[in-house]
Coordinates of C-alpha atoms in Angstrom, one line a residue:
Chain L
M175 CA 57.8 104.9 107.7
K176 CA 59.5 101.6 108.1
L177 CA 59.2 99.7 111.3
T178 CA 62.8 99.1 111.8
D179 CA 63.2 97.1 114.9
N180 CA 61.3 95.7 117.7
M181 CA 62.8 98.1 120.1
D182 CA 61.0 100.9 118.5
V183 CA 57.7 99.3 119.3
S184 CA 58.6 98.3 122.8
E185 CA 60.0 101.7 123.7
N186 CA 57.0 103.5 122.6
P187 CA 54.1 101.5 124.0
A188 CA 51.6 104.1 123.1
V189 CA 52.9 106.9 121.0
P190 CA 50.5 109.9 121.4
N191 CA 48.4 110.0 118.4
T192 CA 45.8 112.5 117.2
A193 CA 42.4 111.1 117.4
M194 CA 41.8 110.4 113.7
E195 CA 45.2 110.0 112.4
V196 CA 47.1 106.9 111.5
T197 CA 50.7 108.0 111.8
P198 CA 53.0 105.4 110.5
D199 CA 56.5 105.5 111.8
A200 CA 58.6 107.6 109.6
D201 CA 62.0 106.8 110.9
D202 CA 65.5 107.9 110.2
Q203 CA 66.1 105.0 107.9
S204 CA 63.3 106.0 105.6
Q205 CA 65.7 106.8 102.8
E206 CA 66.7 103.1 102.6
T207 CA 63.1 102.1 101.7
E208 CA 63.7 103.4 98.2
S209 CA 63.7 100.9 95.5
E210 CA 66.9 99.1 96.4
G211 CA 66.3 99.4 100.1
R212 CA 65.7 96.6 102.5
Q213 CA 62.6 94.7 101.6
R214 CA 60.2 93.7 104.2
S215 CA 60.9 90.2 105.4
L216 CA 58.8 87.5 106.8
S217 CA 60.5 87.8 110.1
D218 CA 59.5 91.6 110.2
I219 CA 56.0 90.6 109.5
N220 CA 55.9 87.7 112.0
S221 CA 57.5 89.6 114.8
I222 CA 55.0 92.4 114.6
L223 CA 52.2 89.8 114.5
E224 CA 53.6 88.4 117.6
F225 CA 53.7 91.8 119.3
A226 CA 50.1 92.3 118.3
K227 CA 49.3 89.0 119.9
L228 CA 47.8 87.7 116.7
E229 CA 48.2 84.1 115.7
R230 CA 49.9 83.6 112.3
S231 CA 47.7 80.5 111.8
D232 CA 44.5 82.6 111.9
F233 CA 45.6 84.3 108.7
K234 CA 46.0 83.3 105.1
P235 CA 49.6 82.6 104.3
Q236 CA 49.9 85.4 101.7
V237 CA 50.7 88.8 103.2
Q238 CA 50.2 91.8 101.1
C239 CA 52.6 94.5 101.9
L240 CA 51.3 97.9 100.8
Y241 CA 53.7 100.5 99.4
F242 CA 53.1 103.9 98.0
S243 CA 53.9 103.9 94.3
E244 CA 57.1 105.7 93.3
H245 CA 54.9 107.9 91.1
L246 CA 51.8 108.8 93.0
E247 CA 49.1 110.3 90.8
N248 CA 46.8 112.1 93.2
D249 CA 45.8 115.1 91.1
S250 CA 45.4 113.6 87.6
I251 CA 43.0 110.9 88.8
K252 CA 39.4 111.5 89.6
L253 CA 36.8 109.1 91.0
L254 CA 33.3 109.1 89.5
E255 CA 30.6 107.3 91.3
L256 CA 28.5 105.5 88.7
D257 CA 25.1 104.0 88.7
Q258 CA 24.4 100.8 86.8
P259 CA 23.0 102.3 83.5
V260 CA 26.0 104.7 83.2
L261 CA 28.5 101.9 84.0
D262 CA 26.8 99.7 81.4
S263 CA 27.0 102.5 78.8
I264 CA 30.7 102.9 79.4
L265 CA 31.5 99.2 79.3
S266 CA 29.5 98.7 76.2
G267 CA 31.3 101.6 74.5
K268 CA 28.2 103.7 74.2
S269 CA 28.6 107.5 74.4
V270 CA 28.9 109.0 77.8
T271 CA 29.7 112.7 77.7
I272 CA 30.2 115.6 80.0
R273 CA 28.5 118.6 78.4
G274 CA 27.5 122.1 79.3
D275 CA 27.8 125.7 78.3
K276 CA 30.1 128.3 79.8
N277 CA 27.6 129.5 82.4
D278 CA 25.8 126.3 83.2
G279 CA 27.0 123.6 85.5
A280 CA 28.3 120.5 83.8
V281 CA 26.1 117.5 83.4
L282 CA 26.9 114.0 82.4
V283 CA 24.7 112.5 79.7
T284 CA 24.3 109.0 78.3
D285 CA 22.4 108.2 75.2
D286 CA 19.1 108.8 76.9
K287 CA 19.6 110.2 80.4
T288 CA 21.0 113.3 82.1
Y289 CA 22.9 113.4 85.4
D290 CA 23.9 116.3 87.6
F291 CA 27.5 116.3 88.9
K292 CA 28.3 116.9 92.5
E293 CA 31.6 116.8 94.2
A294 CA 31.7 114.9 97.5
E295 CA 34.4 115.0 100.0
T296 CA 35.3 112.5 102.6
S297 CA 37.5 112.7 105.7
N298 CA 38.7 109.2 105.0
S299 CA 41.6 108.6 102.7
M300 CA 41.0 106.3 99.9
L301 CA 44.1 104.4 98.7
L302 CA 43.7 103.2 95.2
L303 CA 45.4 99.9 94.3
P304 CA 45.6 98.7 90.8
Q305 CA 46.1 95.2 92.1
L306 CA 44.8 93.9 95.4
S307 CA 43.8 90.3 96.3
F308 CA 40.7 89.8 98.4
S309 CA 40.3 86.9 100.8
S310 CA 38.6 84.8 98.3
D311 CA 41.5 85.2 95.8
L312 CA 44.0 83.9 98.3
P313 CA 44.9 80.3 99.0
S314 CA 44.1 79.1 102.5
E315 CA 47.1 76.9 102.8
G316 CA 50.7 76.9 101.8
D317 CA 54.0 78.6 102.8
Q318 CA 53.9 82.1 104.0
E319 CA 54.8 84.6 101.3
I320 CA 55.0 88.3 100.8
V321 CA 53.4 90.1 97.8
Q322 CA 54.1 93.8 97.3
K323 CA 51.1 95.9 96.3
K324 CA 51.4 99.5 95.2
V325 CA 49.1 102.4 96.1
G326 CA 48.8 104.5 92.9
S327 CA 46.8 107.4 94.4
V328 CA 45.4 108.7 97.6
I329 CA 42.0 110.4 97.0
Y330 CA 39.8 112.4 99.3
N331 CA 37.0 113.3 97.1
Y332 CA 34.8 111.9 94.3
Y333 CA 32.0 112.9 92.0
E334 CA 28.5 111.8 92.6
L335 CA 25.9 111.5 89.8
R336 CA 22.2 112.3 90.3
P337 CA 19.7 111.7 87.6
I338 CA 17.9 114.9 86.7
K339 CA 15.3 116.1 84.2
P340 CA 16.9 117.5 81.1
R341 CA 17.4 121.2 81.0
L342 CA 15.6 121.9 77.8
K343 CA 14.5 125.5 78.2
K344 CA 17.8 126.4 76.6
L345 CA 16.9 124.5 73.5
R346 CA 13.9 126.7 72.9
K347 CA 15.9 129.8 73.7
L348 CA 18.6 128.9 71.2
L349 CA 16.1 128.0 68.4
E350 CA 14.1 131.2 69.0
E351 CA 17.2 133.2 68.2
N352 CA 16.2 132.7 64.6
P353 CA 12.8 131.2 63.8
Y354 CA 12.1 130.2 60.3
R355 CA 9.8 132.6 58.5
G356 CA 9.8 131.1 55.0
K357 CA 12.4 130.7 52.3
E358 CA 12.0 134.2 50.9
C359 CA 12.9 135.6 54.4
E360 CA 16.2 133.6 54.6
G361 CA 19.0 136.1 54.4
D362 CA 16.7 139.2 54.8
E363 CA 17.3 142.0 57.2
L364 CA 15.7 140.0 60.1
D365 CA 17.7 136.8 59.4
T366 CA 20.5 137.7 61.8
G367 CA 20.1 135.2 64.7
K368 CA 22.3 132.1 64.8
K369 CA 21.1 128.8 63.4
Y370 CA 22.0 125.5 65.0
T371 CA 22.9 122.1 63.8
L372 CA 22.1 119.1 66.0
P373 CA 25.8 118.7 67.1
E374 CA 25.9 122.4 68.0
L375 CA 22.7 122.0 70.1
Q376 CA 24.3 118.9 71.8
D377 CA 27.3 121.1 72.6
R378 CA 25.1 123.8 74.2
V379 CA 22.1 122.0 75.8
Q380 CA 22.5 120.1 79.0
A381 CA 20.5 117.0 78.0
S382 CA 21.1 113.6 76.5
N383 CA 20.9 113.2 72.7
K384 CA 17.6 111.3 73.0
E385 CA 16.2 114.0 75.3
I386 CA 17.3 116.7 72.9
V387 CA 15.6 115.0 69.9
E388 CA 12.5 114.5 72.0
G389 CA 12.7 118.2 73.0
L390 CA 13.0 119.2 69.3
R391 CA 9.9 117.2 68.6
K392 CA 7.9 118.9 71.4
L393 CA 9.0 122.3 70.0
N394 CA 7.8 121.1 66.6
A395 CA 11.2 122.1 65.3
C396 CA 12.1 121.1 61.8
E397 CA 15.4 120.3 60.2
L398 CA 15.9 122.6 57.2
S399 CA 19.1 122.6 55.2
G400 CA 20.9 120.9 58.1
Y401 CA 19.7 123.4 60.7
W402 CA 17.1 122.8 63.4
R403 CA 14.5 125.6 63.3
V404 CA 11.4 126.4 65.1
L405 CA 8.7 127.9 62.9
D406 CA 7.6 131.5 63.3
F407 CA 4.0 131.3 64.4
E408 CA 2.6 133.5 61.7
F409 CA 4.5 131.7 59.1
L410 CA 3.2 128.4 60.5
S411 CA -0.3 129.7 60.3
T412 CA 0.2 130.5 56.6
V413 CA 1.3 127.0 55.9
V414 CA -1.6 125.6 57.9
Y415 CA -4.0 127.8 56.0
H416 CA -2.7 126.5 52.6
V417 CA -2.7 122.8 53.8
L418 CA -6.3 123.1 55.1
Q419 CA -7.4 124.7 51.9
L420 CA -6.2 121.7 50.0
C421 CA -7.9 119.5 52.6
D422 CA -11.1 121.3 51.9
E423 CA -10.7 120.9 48.1
N424 CA -9.9 117.2 48.3
D425 CA -11.9 116.1 51.3
W426 CA -8.7 115.1 53.1
L427 CA -10.2 115.8 56.5
T428 CA -12.2 112.7 56.2
T429 CA -9.8 110.6 54.1
G430 CA -6.5 111.8 55.5
V431 CA -4.0 114.1 53.8
D432 CA -2.3 112.7 50.7
L433 CA 1.1 113.8 51.7
A434 CA 2.7 113.4 48.2
Q435 CA 0.0 115.3 46.5
C436 CA 0.0 118.0 49.2
C437 CA 3.8 118.5 48.9
D438 CA 3.5 118.6 45.1
V439 CA 0.9 121.3 45.1
L440 CA 2.6 123.4 47.7
Q441 CA 6.2 123.0 46.7
E442 CA 6.3 126.2 44.8
L443 CA 5.5 128.1 48.0
F444 CA 7.4 126.1 50.6
P445 CA 10.2 123.5 50.8
I446 CA 8.8 120.0 50.6
E447 CA 10.3 118.9 54.0
L448 CA 8.6 121.9 55.6
V449 CA 5.2 120.9 54.2
Q450 CA 5.8 117.3 55.4
H451 CA 6.8 118.6 58.8
V452 CA 3.8 120.8 59.2
V453 CA 1.4 118.0 58.2
R454 CA 3.1 115.6 60.7
C455 CA 2.8 118.2 63.4
F456 CA -0.9 118.1 63.1
A457 CA -1.2 114.4 62.4
R458 CA -2.9 112.1 64.8
D459 CA -0.5 110.6 67.3
G460 CA 1.0 107.4 65.9
D461 CA 0.0 108.4 62.3
G462 CA 2.3 110.3 60.0
E463 CA 5.4 109.4 61.9
E464 CA 8.4 109.4 59.6
K465 CA 8.5 105.6 59.5
S466 CA 4.9 105.4 58.6
T467 CA 4.5 104.3 55.0
A468 CA 0.8 105.2 54.9
T469 CA 0.1 107.6 52.1
A470 CA -2.9 109.2 53.8
V471 CA -2.2 111.1 57.0
P472 CA -5.3 111.8 59.1
L473 CA -5.2 115.2 60.9
C474 CA -5.8 115.5 64.6
E475 CA -8.9 117.5 65.5
D476 CA -7.5 118.6 68.9
K477 CA -4.2 119.8 67.4
V478 CA -5.8 121.7 64.6
C479 CA -8.3 123.3 67.0
K480 CA -5.6 124.2 69.5
H481 CA -3.7 125.9 66.7
F482 CA -6.7 128.1 65.9
A483 CA -7.2 128.9 69.5
E484 CA -3.6 130.1 69.7
L485 CA -4.2 132.2 66.6
C486 CA -7.2 133.9 68.3
L487 CA -5.6 134.4 71.7
R488 CA -1.9 134.9 71.1
N489 CA -1.9 138.6 70.7
S490 CA -5.3 139.7 72.0
G491 CA -5.0 140.0 75.8
K492 CA -8.1 139.1 77.8
F493 CA -10.9 137.9 75.6
N494 CA -14.6 137.6 76.5
L495 CA -15.0 133.9 77.0
S496 CA -18.3 133.4 75.1
D497 CA -17.1 135.7 72.3
F498 CA -13.9 133.7 72.1
S499 CA -15.7 130.4 72.0
Q500 CA -17.9 131.5 69.2
A501 CA -15.0 133.0 67.1
W502 CA -12.9 130.0 67.7
Q503 CA -15.5 127.5 66.6
Q504 CA -16.0 129.6 63.4
S505 CA -12.3 129.7 62.7
V506 CA -11.7 125.9 62.6
P507 CA -12.3 123.8 59.5
E508 CA -15.9 122.7 59.0
G509 CA -16.7 119.4 60.8
M510 CA -14.2 120.0 63.6
T511 CA -15.5 120.8 67.1
T512 CA -13.8 123.0 69.6
S513 CA -13.6 122.2 73.3
L514 CA -11.9 124.1 76.2
S515 CA -10.2 120.8 77.1
Q516 CA -8.2 121.1 73.9
I517 CA -6.4 124.2 75.2
Q518 CA -5.5 123.2 78.8
G519 CA -2.1 124.5 79.7
M520 CA -2.4 127.2 76.9
A521 CA -5.0 129.5 78.2
L522 CA -6.4 130.6 81.5
I523 CA -10.1 131.3 82.2
D524 CA -11.3 133.7 84.9
R525 CA -14.9 132.6 85.8
S526 CA -15.2 135.0 88.6
S527 CA -15.1 138.1 86.5
Q528 CA -18.1 139.6 84.7
P529 CA -18.1 138.7 81.9
E530 CA -16.0 135.6 82.0
V531 CA -12.7 136.1 80.3
I532 CA -9.9 133.9 78.8
W533 CA -6.3 134.8 77.9
Y534 CA -3.2 133.2 76.5
Y535 CA -1.1 131.7 79.3
C536 CA 1.1 128.9 78.0
V537 CA 2.9 126.4 80.2
D538 CA 5.9 126.4 77.7
D539 CA 6.7 129.9 78.8
L540 CA 7.0 129.1 82.4
P541 CA 10.2 128.2 84.3
D542 CA 11.4 124.6 84.4
D543 CA 12.5 124.8 88.0
V544 CA 9.7 123.5 90.3
A545 CA 10.0 126.1 93.0
E546 CA 10.2 128.9 90.4
R547 CA 7.2 127.5 88.5
F548 CA 5.0 127.6 91.5
E549 CA 6.1 131.1 92.4
V550 CA 5.2 132.3 88.9
L551 CA 1.9 130.4 89.0
F552 CA 0.9 131.9 92.4
E553 CA 1.8 135.4 91.1
E554 CA -0.5 134.9 88.2
R555 CA -3.3 133.6 90.4
K556 CA -3.5 133.3 94.2
K557 CA -5.8 130.2 94.4
W558 CA -6.0 127.4 91.9
S559 CA -8.2 124.4 91.9
L560 CA -6.6 121.0 91.3
E561 CA -8.2 120.9 87.9
E562 CA -6.9 124.3 86.9
I563 CA -3.3 123.9 88.1
T564 CA -2.7 120.3 86.9
P565 CA -2.0 121.3 83.2
Y566 CA 0.6 123.8 84.4
V567 CA 2.6 121.4 86.5
I568 CA 2.0 118.0 84.9
D569 CA 5.3 118.3 82.9
L570 CA 7.2 118.6 86.2
T571 CA 6.1 115.2 87.5
S572 CA 8.2 112.1 87.4
E573 CA 7.6 108.4 88.2
K574 CA 8.2 109.1 91.9
T575 CA 6.4 112.5 92.1
D576 CA 2.9 113.0 90.9
V577 CA 0.9 116.2 90.8
G578 CA -0.4 115.5 94.4
A579 CA 3.1 115.1 95.7
L580 CA 4.3 118.3 94.0
L581 CA 1.3 120.3 95.5
T582 CA 1.9 118.8 99.0
K583 CA 5.5 120.1 98.8
F584 CA 5.1 123.4 97.1
A585 CA 1.6 124.6 97.8
R586 CA -0.8 125.1 100.7
A587 CA -4.2 123.5 100.4
S588 CA -7.4 125.1 101.8
M589 CA -11.1 125.0 101.2
L590 CA -12.9 127.8 99.3
N591 CA -16.7 127.5 98.9
G592 CA -16.5 123.7 99.3
I593 CA -13.7 123.4 96.7
K594 CA -10.2 122.4 97.6
V595 CA -7.8 125.2 96.4
F596 CA -4.1 125.5 96.4
S597 CA -2.2 128.7 97.2
S598 CA 1.4 129.7 97.9
R599 CA 3.1 128.4 101.0
K600 CA 4.8 131.8 101.4
T601 CA 3.0 134.0 103.9
L602 CA 2.5 137.4 102.5
Chain I
M170 CA 30.2 124.9 74.6
V171 CA 32.2 121.8 74.9
Q172 CA 31.6 118.1 75.2
I173 CA 34.0 115.8 77.0
L174 CA 33.7 112.1 76.2
V175 CA 34.1 109.6 79.0
K176 CA 35.2 106.3 77.6
L177 CA 37.5 103.3 77.9
P178 CA 40.9 104.0 76.4
G179 CA 41.4 103.1 72.8
D180 CA 39.3 100.2 71.5
E181 CA 39.3 98.3 74.7
T182 CA 36.1 96.6 75.7
E183 CA 37.3 95.2 79.0
C184 CA 38.0 97.4 81.9
K185 CA 40.5 96.7 84.6
E186 CA 39.3 96.4 88.1
W187 CA 41.1 98.2 90.9
A188 CA 40.4 98.2 94.6
I189 CA 40.3 100.8 97.4
V190 CA 41.8 100.5 100.8
E191 CA 39.9 103.2 102.8
L192 CA 41.3 104.4 106.1
Q193 CA 39.7 106.7 108.6
G194 CA 42.0 109.7 108.8
D195 CA 45.1 110.2 106.9
L196 CA 48.5 108.7 106.4
E197 CA 51.4 110.9 107.4
T198 CA 55.1 110.5 107.8
R199 CA 56.9 111.7 111.0
H200 CA 59.2 113.8 108.9
P201 CA 57.9 115.9 106.0
V202 CA 59.2 113.7 103.2
P203 CA 57.3 112.7 100.0
L204 CA 55.3 109.6 100.4
S205 CA 56.3 108.1 97.0
G206 CA 57.8 104.6 97.4
K207 CA 57.3 104.4 101.1
F208 CA 56.1 101.3 102.9
I209 CA 52.7 101.6 104.4
G210 CA 51.8 98.3 106.2
D211 CA 51.0 94.6 106.1
L212 CA 47.5 93.6 105.0
H213 CA 46.5 90.2 106.3
F214 CA 43.3 88.3 105.5
A215 CA 42.0 86.1 108.3
H216 CA 40.6 82.7 107.2
K217 CA 37.2 84.2 108.1
D218 CA 37.6 86.9 105.5
A219 CA 38.3 89.7 108.0
P220 CA 41.1 92.0 106.8
V221 CA 43.7 93.2 109.3
L222 CA 46.1 96.0 108.5
I223 CA 49.2 96.7 110.5
I224 CA 50.7 100.1 110.0
G225 CA 53.7 100.9 112.2
H226 CA 52.7 99.9 115.6
H227 CA 49.0 100.3 114.9
I228 CA 46.6 97.5 114.2
L229 CA 43.4 98.1 112.2
H230 CA 40.5 95.7 111.8
G231 CA 38.3 96.2 108.8
K232 CA 35.9 94.6 106.5
V233 CA 35.5 94.1 102.7
M234 CA 32.6 95.9 101.2
S235 CA 31.1 95.7 97.8
L236 CA 30.3 99.2 96.5
E237 CA 26.6 99.7 95.9
K238 CA 27.6 102.2 93.2
P239 CA 30.9 101.4 91.6
F240 CA 33.6 104.0 91.0
A241 CA 35.1 104.8 87.7
V242 CA 38.8 105.9 87.9
I243 CA 39.0 108.6 85.2
T244 CA 41.9 110.5 84.0
K245 CA 42.3 113.2 81.3
A246 CA 43.3 111.6 78.0
S247 CA 46.8 112.5 77.0
N248 CA 47.0 115.1 74.3
S249 CA 49.2 113.0 72.1
E250 CA 46.1 111.1 71.2
T251 CA 44.5 114.2 69.5
A252 CA 44.7 114.4 65.8
D253 CA 47.5 116.9 65.5
G254 CA 49.1 116.3 68.8
S255 CA 48.4 119.8 69.9
E256 CA 47.0 120.9 73.2
V257 CA 43.2 121.0 73.1
T258 CA 41.6 123.6 75.3
P259 CA 37.9 123.8 75.6
M260 CA 37.9 126.9 73.5
E261 CA 39.7 125.3 70.6
A262 CA 37.5 122.3 70.8
D263 CA 34.5 124.7 70.5
H264 CA 35.9 126.2 67.3
A265 CA 36.7 122.8 66.0
D266 CA 33.1 121.8 66.4
Q267 CA 31.8 125.0 64.8
A268 CA 33.8 124.2 61.8
L269 CA 32.2 120.8 61.3
A270 CA 29.9 120.2 58.5
P271 CA 26.3 120.5 59.7
T272 CA 25.5 116.8 59.2
S273 CA 28.6 115.3 60.8
G274 CA 28.4 114.1 64.3
S275 CA 30.8 115.5 66.8
E276 CA 31.1 112.1 68.5
D277 CA 33.9 110.9 66.4
N278 CA 35.9 114.1 66.3
P279 CA 39.4 113.0 67.2
S280 CA 40.4 116.3 68.6
Q281 CA 37.7 116.2 71.2
P282 CA 38.9 116.3 74.8
S283 CA 38.1 113.2 76.7
Y284 CA 38.4 111.3 79.9
H285 CA 39.6 107.8 79.9
V286 CA 38.2 105.2 82.3
K287 CA 41.3 103.6 83.6
A288 CA 39.5 101.2 85.9
I289 CA 36.3 100.3 87.7
I290 CA 36.3 99.9 91.4
R291 CA 33.6 97.6 92.8
K292 CA 35.1 96.6 96.1
K293 CA 36.9 98.3 99.0
V294 CA 38.5 97.2 102.2
L295 CA 37.2 99.6 104.8
F296 CA 39.0 100.3 108.0
K297 CA 36.6 102.6 109.8
T298 CA 37.5 102.1 113.4
R299 CA 40.3 103.9 115.2
P300 CA 43.6 102.1 115.0
K301 CA 44.7 100.3 118.2
P302 CA 48.2 100.6 119.4
I303 CA 50.3 97.5 119.7
I304 CA 51.8 97.3 123.2
A305 CA 54.7 94.9 123.3
H306 CA 55.5 94.8 126.9
V307 CA 52.7 95.3 129.4
P308 CA 54.4 96.7 132.5
K309 CA 54.1 94.1 135.3
K310 CA 52.0 95.2 138.2
L311 CA 54.0 95.7 141.3

């Protein structure tokens, strides 16, 4: 690899070379380049500059001679391309973790974001140098000098990061292995599914900690005895029934729920943290948060009504719409008003059938993957109006992609009786 | 399943900065000998910033680029840093996490496998054009 003498250059004016390859001279004296071998001298450097017809004075006086390190680390080193937030997290000592289950691809998570990993290859070779001076680091004047610089590794690939939506379906799947059905059911013959602590969920779910906590909140999961649990719907309904009964007795629907008193009365039936949790699930947004010190927690009409709609529809197949509307209004606490807008994304209405019918169809049960979501939606119904489909895709939107953009990409628009409708792009 | 921490080694808060010299193609020796310790070439910087690399009898003109997205140089943390010094496989790490008390975070688990960020790379010297041969003696025209 050493350029030994000038003859070598002059005798081989143009050594045949494969198009893309730099083939440094490996010559018979290569063994002498080992540590005690002949060091490259200024005269070596200057004579080759002369042959190259380059003026020494055009260059900074310091010449960096590159050597491969004696101990090349090509396999133990990986390059990870970072974006600024990830870099900042690493440099500030915040947690940056690669996580994933056996069968899922690995993701990288910071405190609050999730990134997909992708390996990228390059046909270029990247020589990694722990020390290298750039032009601005070098003096412009002075005597010519040689500085040796070592290449620690030669790398041909690196990992790219791409920010993605957290994959939270799994969170629900894991928690539904063992929903909470009440303290008397703990340890009974049905209590066989696994229960998960937060660290265990972090091990299994491909999402950042913040996104997992947010996902738990959306699932209305509750931390009981250290385990995160979703509540069995029938059990939840029982708790809600008791809470609303107390509301009725104490006029809490107008004044807000007195959480302390509520827990006190119900603590014989349910754990206190569970009662608190259920009241908070139905509290108006912003009220009843754990930090809130307010003693009275006002309940949210929409959330309570939605719960009763689910109770009516969940196991009843298709329901005559007007019968349903009547039954639903009668089931909710007095003073609350039901409206179909409360159950968008939870139930579908077919207005073309006689009579009109409604059935349970919840966005939470649909796939997270955008293409799969649209496929399932168009299997359920061939044509959707914008108003109908929006609640079923709104959770897939991001800052860059709104509902319109999703529909443009994944659906075909057409006009039906003067209304714009969306159908599958796939030809049948 | 398993979580692998990516962090600066030890308690360091500063990170070393490395550099990349990127070449189109690959470096080879004429004879199949290991590359370790071998001389590669001379890197000159012109006063006008332009880098020139001379490898054997090839000359390469390049440019210095700031990476839009920096690279982290990561390497598996050596096992000697784990609590008991034993090899940690993902499976073992999994069991170790299962054994944790429900309330303790896994973040500080010393037996957790991790990658250390040895350095950050923000700049590279890119030689993307084909090397030009140095011709010492131009044959005189007859």
